[in-house]
PDB file of C-alpha atoms in Angstrom:
ATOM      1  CA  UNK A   1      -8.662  24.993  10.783  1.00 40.00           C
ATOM      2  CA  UNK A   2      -9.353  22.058   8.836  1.00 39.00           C
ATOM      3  CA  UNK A   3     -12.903  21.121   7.524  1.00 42.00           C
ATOM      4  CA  UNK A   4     -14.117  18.513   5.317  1.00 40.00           C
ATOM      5  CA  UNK A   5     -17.307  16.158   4.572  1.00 41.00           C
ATOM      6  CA  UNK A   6     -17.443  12.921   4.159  1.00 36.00           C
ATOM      7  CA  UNK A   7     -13.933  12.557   2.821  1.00 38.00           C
ATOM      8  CA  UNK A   8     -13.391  15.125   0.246  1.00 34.00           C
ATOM      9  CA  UNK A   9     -12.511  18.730   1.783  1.00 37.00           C
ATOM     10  CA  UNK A  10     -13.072  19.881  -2.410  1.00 36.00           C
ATOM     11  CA  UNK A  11     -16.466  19.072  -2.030  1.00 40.00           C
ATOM     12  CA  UNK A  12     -17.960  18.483   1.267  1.00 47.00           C
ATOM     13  CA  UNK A  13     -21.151  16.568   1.480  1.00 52.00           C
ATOM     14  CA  UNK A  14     -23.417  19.078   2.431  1.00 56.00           C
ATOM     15  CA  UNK A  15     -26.255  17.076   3.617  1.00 69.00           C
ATOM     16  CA  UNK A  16     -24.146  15.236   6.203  1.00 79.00           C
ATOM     17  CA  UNK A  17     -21.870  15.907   8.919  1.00 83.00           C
ATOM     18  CA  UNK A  18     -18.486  18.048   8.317  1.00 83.00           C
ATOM     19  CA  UNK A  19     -15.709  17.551  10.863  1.00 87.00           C
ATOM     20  CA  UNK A  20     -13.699  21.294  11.664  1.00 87.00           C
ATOM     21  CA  UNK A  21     -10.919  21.038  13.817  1.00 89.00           C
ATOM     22  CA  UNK A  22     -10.503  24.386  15.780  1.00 89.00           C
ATOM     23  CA  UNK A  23      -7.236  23.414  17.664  1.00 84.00           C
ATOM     24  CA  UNK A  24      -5.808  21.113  19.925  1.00 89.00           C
ATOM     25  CA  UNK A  25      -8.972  18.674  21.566  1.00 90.00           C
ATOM     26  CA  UNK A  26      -8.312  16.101  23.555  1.00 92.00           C
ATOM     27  CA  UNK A  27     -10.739  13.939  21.574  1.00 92.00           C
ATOM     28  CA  UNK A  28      -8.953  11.431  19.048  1.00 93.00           C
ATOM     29  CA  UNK A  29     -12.122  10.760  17.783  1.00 94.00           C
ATOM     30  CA  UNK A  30     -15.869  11.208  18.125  1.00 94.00           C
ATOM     31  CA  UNK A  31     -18.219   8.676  17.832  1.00 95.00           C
ATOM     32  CA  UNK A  32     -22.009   9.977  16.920  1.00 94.00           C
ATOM     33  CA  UNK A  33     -25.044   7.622  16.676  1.00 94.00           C
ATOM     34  CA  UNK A  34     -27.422   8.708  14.464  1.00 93.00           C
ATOM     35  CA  UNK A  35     -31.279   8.087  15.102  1.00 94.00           C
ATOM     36  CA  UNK A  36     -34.339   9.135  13.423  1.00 93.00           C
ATOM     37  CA  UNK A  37     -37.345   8.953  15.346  1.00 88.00           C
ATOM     38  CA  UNK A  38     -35.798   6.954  18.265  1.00 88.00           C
ATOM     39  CA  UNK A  39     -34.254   4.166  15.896  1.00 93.00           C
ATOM     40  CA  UNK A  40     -30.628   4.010  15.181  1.00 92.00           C
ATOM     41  CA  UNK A  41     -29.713   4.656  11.622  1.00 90.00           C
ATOM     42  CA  UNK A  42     -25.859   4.569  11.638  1.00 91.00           C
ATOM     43  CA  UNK A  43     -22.364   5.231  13.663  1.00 93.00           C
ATOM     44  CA  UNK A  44     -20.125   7.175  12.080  1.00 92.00           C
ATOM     45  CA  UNK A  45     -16.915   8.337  13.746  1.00 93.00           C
ATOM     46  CA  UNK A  46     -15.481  11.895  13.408  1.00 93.00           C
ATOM     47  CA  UNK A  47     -11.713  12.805  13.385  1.00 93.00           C
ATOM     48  CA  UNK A  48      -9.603  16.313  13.899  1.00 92.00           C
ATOM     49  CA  UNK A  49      -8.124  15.910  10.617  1.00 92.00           C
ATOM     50  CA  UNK A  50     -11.675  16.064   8.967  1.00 89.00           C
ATOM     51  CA  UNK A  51     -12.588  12.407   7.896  1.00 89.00           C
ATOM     52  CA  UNK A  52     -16.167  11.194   8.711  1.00 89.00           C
ATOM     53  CA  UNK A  53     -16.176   7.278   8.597  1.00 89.00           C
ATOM     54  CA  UNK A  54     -19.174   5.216   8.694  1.00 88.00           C
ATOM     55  CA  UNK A  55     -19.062   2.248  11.505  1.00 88.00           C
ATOM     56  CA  UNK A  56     -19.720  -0.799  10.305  1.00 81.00           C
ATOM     57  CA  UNK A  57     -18.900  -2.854   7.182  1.00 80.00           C
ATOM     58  CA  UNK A  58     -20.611  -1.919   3.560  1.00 80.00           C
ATOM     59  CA  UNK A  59     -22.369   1.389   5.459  1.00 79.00           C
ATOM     60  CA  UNK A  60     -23.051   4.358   3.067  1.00 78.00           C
ATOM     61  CA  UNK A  61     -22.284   7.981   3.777  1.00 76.00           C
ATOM     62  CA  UNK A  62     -25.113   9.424   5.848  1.00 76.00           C
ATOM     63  CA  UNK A  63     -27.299  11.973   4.308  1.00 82.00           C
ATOM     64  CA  UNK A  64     -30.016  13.777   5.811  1.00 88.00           C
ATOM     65  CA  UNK A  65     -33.240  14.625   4.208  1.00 88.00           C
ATOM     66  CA  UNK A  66     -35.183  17.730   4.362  1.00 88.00           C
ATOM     67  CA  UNK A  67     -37.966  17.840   6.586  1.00 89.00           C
ATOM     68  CA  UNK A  68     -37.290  14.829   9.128  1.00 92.00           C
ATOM     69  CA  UNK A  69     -36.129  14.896  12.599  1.00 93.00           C
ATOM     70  CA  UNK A  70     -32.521  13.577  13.460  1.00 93.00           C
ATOM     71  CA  UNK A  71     -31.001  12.995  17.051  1.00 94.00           C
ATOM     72  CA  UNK A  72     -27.523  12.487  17.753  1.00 94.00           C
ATOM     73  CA  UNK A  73     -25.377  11.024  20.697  1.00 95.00           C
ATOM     74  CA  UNK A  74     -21.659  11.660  20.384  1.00 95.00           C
ATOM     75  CA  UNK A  75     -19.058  10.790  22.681  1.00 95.00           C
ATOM     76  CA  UNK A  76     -15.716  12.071  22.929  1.00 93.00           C
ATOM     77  CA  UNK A  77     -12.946   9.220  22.278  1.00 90.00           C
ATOM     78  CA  UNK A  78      -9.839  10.074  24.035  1.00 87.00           C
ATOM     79  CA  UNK A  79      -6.409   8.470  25.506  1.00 80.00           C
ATOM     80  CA  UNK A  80      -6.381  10.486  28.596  1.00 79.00           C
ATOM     81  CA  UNK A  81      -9.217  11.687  31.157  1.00 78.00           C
ATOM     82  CA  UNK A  82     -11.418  13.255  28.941  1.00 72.00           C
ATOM     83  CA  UNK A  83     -15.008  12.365  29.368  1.00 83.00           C
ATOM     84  CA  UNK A  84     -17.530  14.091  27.396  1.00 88.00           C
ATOM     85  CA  UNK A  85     -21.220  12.776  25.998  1.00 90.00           C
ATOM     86  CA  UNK A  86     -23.889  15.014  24.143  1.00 91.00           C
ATOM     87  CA  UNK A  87     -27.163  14.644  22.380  1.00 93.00           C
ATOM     88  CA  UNK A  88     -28.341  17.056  20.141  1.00 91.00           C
ATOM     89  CA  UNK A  89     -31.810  16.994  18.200  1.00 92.00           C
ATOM     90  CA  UNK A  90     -32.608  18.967  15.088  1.00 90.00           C
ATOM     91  CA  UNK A  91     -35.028  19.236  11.941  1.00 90.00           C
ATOM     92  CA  UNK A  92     -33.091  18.666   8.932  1.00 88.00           C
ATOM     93  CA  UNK A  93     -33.597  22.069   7.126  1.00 85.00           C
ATOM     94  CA  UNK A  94     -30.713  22.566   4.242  1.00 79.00           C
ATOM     95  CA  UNK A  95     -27.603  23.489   6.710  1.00 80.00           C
ATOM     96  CA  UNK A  96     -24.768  21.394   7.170  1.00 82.00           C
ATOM     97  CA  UNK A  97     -24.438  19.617  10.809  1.00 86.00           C
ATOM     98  CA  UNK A  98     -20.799  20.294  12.194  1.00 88.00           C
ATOM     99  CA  UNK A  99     -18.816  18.438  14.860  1.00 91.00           C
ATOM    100  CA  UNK A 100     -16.468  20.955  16.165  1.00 92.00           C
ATOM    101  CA  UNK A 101     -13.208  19.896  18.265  1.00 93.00           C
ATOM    102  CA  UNK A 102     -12.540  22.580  20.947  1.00 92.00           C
ATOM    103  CA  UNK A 103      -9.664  22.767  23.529  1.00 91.00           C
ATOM    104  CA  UNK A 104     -12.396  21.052  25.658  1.00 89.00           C
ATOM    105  CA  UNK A 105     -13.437  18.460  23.807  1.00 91.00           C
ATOM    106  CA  UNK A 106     -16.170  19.096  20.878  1.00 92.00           C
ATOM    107  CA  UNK A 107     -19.214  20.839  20.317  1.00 92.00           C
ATOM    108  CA  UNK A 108     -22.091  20.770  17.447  1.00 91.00           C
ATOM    109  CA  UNK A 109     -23.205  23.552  15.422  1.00 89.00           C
ATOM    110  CA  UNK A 110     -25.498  24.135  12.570  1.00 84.00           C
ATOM    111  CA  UNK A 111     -23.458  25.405   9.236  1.00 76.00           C
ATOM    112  CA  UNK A 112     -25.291  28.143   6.894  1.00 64.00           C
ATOM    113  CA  UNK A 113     -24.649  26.192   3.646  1.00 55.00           C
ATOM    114  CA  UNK A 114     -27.864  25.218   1.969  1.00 48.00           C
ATOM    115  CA  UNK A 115     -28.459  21.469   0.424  1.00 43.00           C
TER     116      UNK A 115
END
């Protein structure tokens, strides 16, 4: 299992989005748009090997803030058949947001490390 934050595995950016890799997915990549109260904050694009990349020239890392309200919209980016889209809303509340890759693509899931 590999897991890292925006970069660093040493130090993972706890207030962001950490990439684990379970096992094989059929996802290269997966691309998440990141909104906050309906209006697009950044794209960032998740890989099995644990990067998280901001889309887009000159674009910080993402870091959410206590207290607001995030929703995402990933999509799985794959060479083959694979087809997969998801949107998942949450409160920003001090645990890390993961984007899981699964023999079936990817899931989300909140992390119990507090920021």
């Amino acid at each position: 299992m590999t897991a890292c934050g925006w970069g660093q595995a040493a130090n993972p950016a706890l207030d962001g989005i950490l990439a684990v890799n379970e096992g094989a997915s059929p996802c290269l990549a997966i691309r998440v748009s990141v909104l906050e109260n309906g209006k697009k904050l950044q794209d960032v694009s998740v890989h099995p090997d644990g990067r998280v990349r901001p889309l887009g020239p000159g674009q910080p890392p993402l870091h959410f803030q206590k207290g607001k309200t995030y929703t995402l919209q990933a999509s799985c980016v794959s060479g083959g058949d694979t087809f997969q889209n998801t949107q998942f809303g949450f409160q920003a509340e001090g645990r890390t947001l993961m984007v899981v890759f699964t023999k079936s693509g990817f899931v989300f899931r909140r992390g119990g490390l507090a920021y």
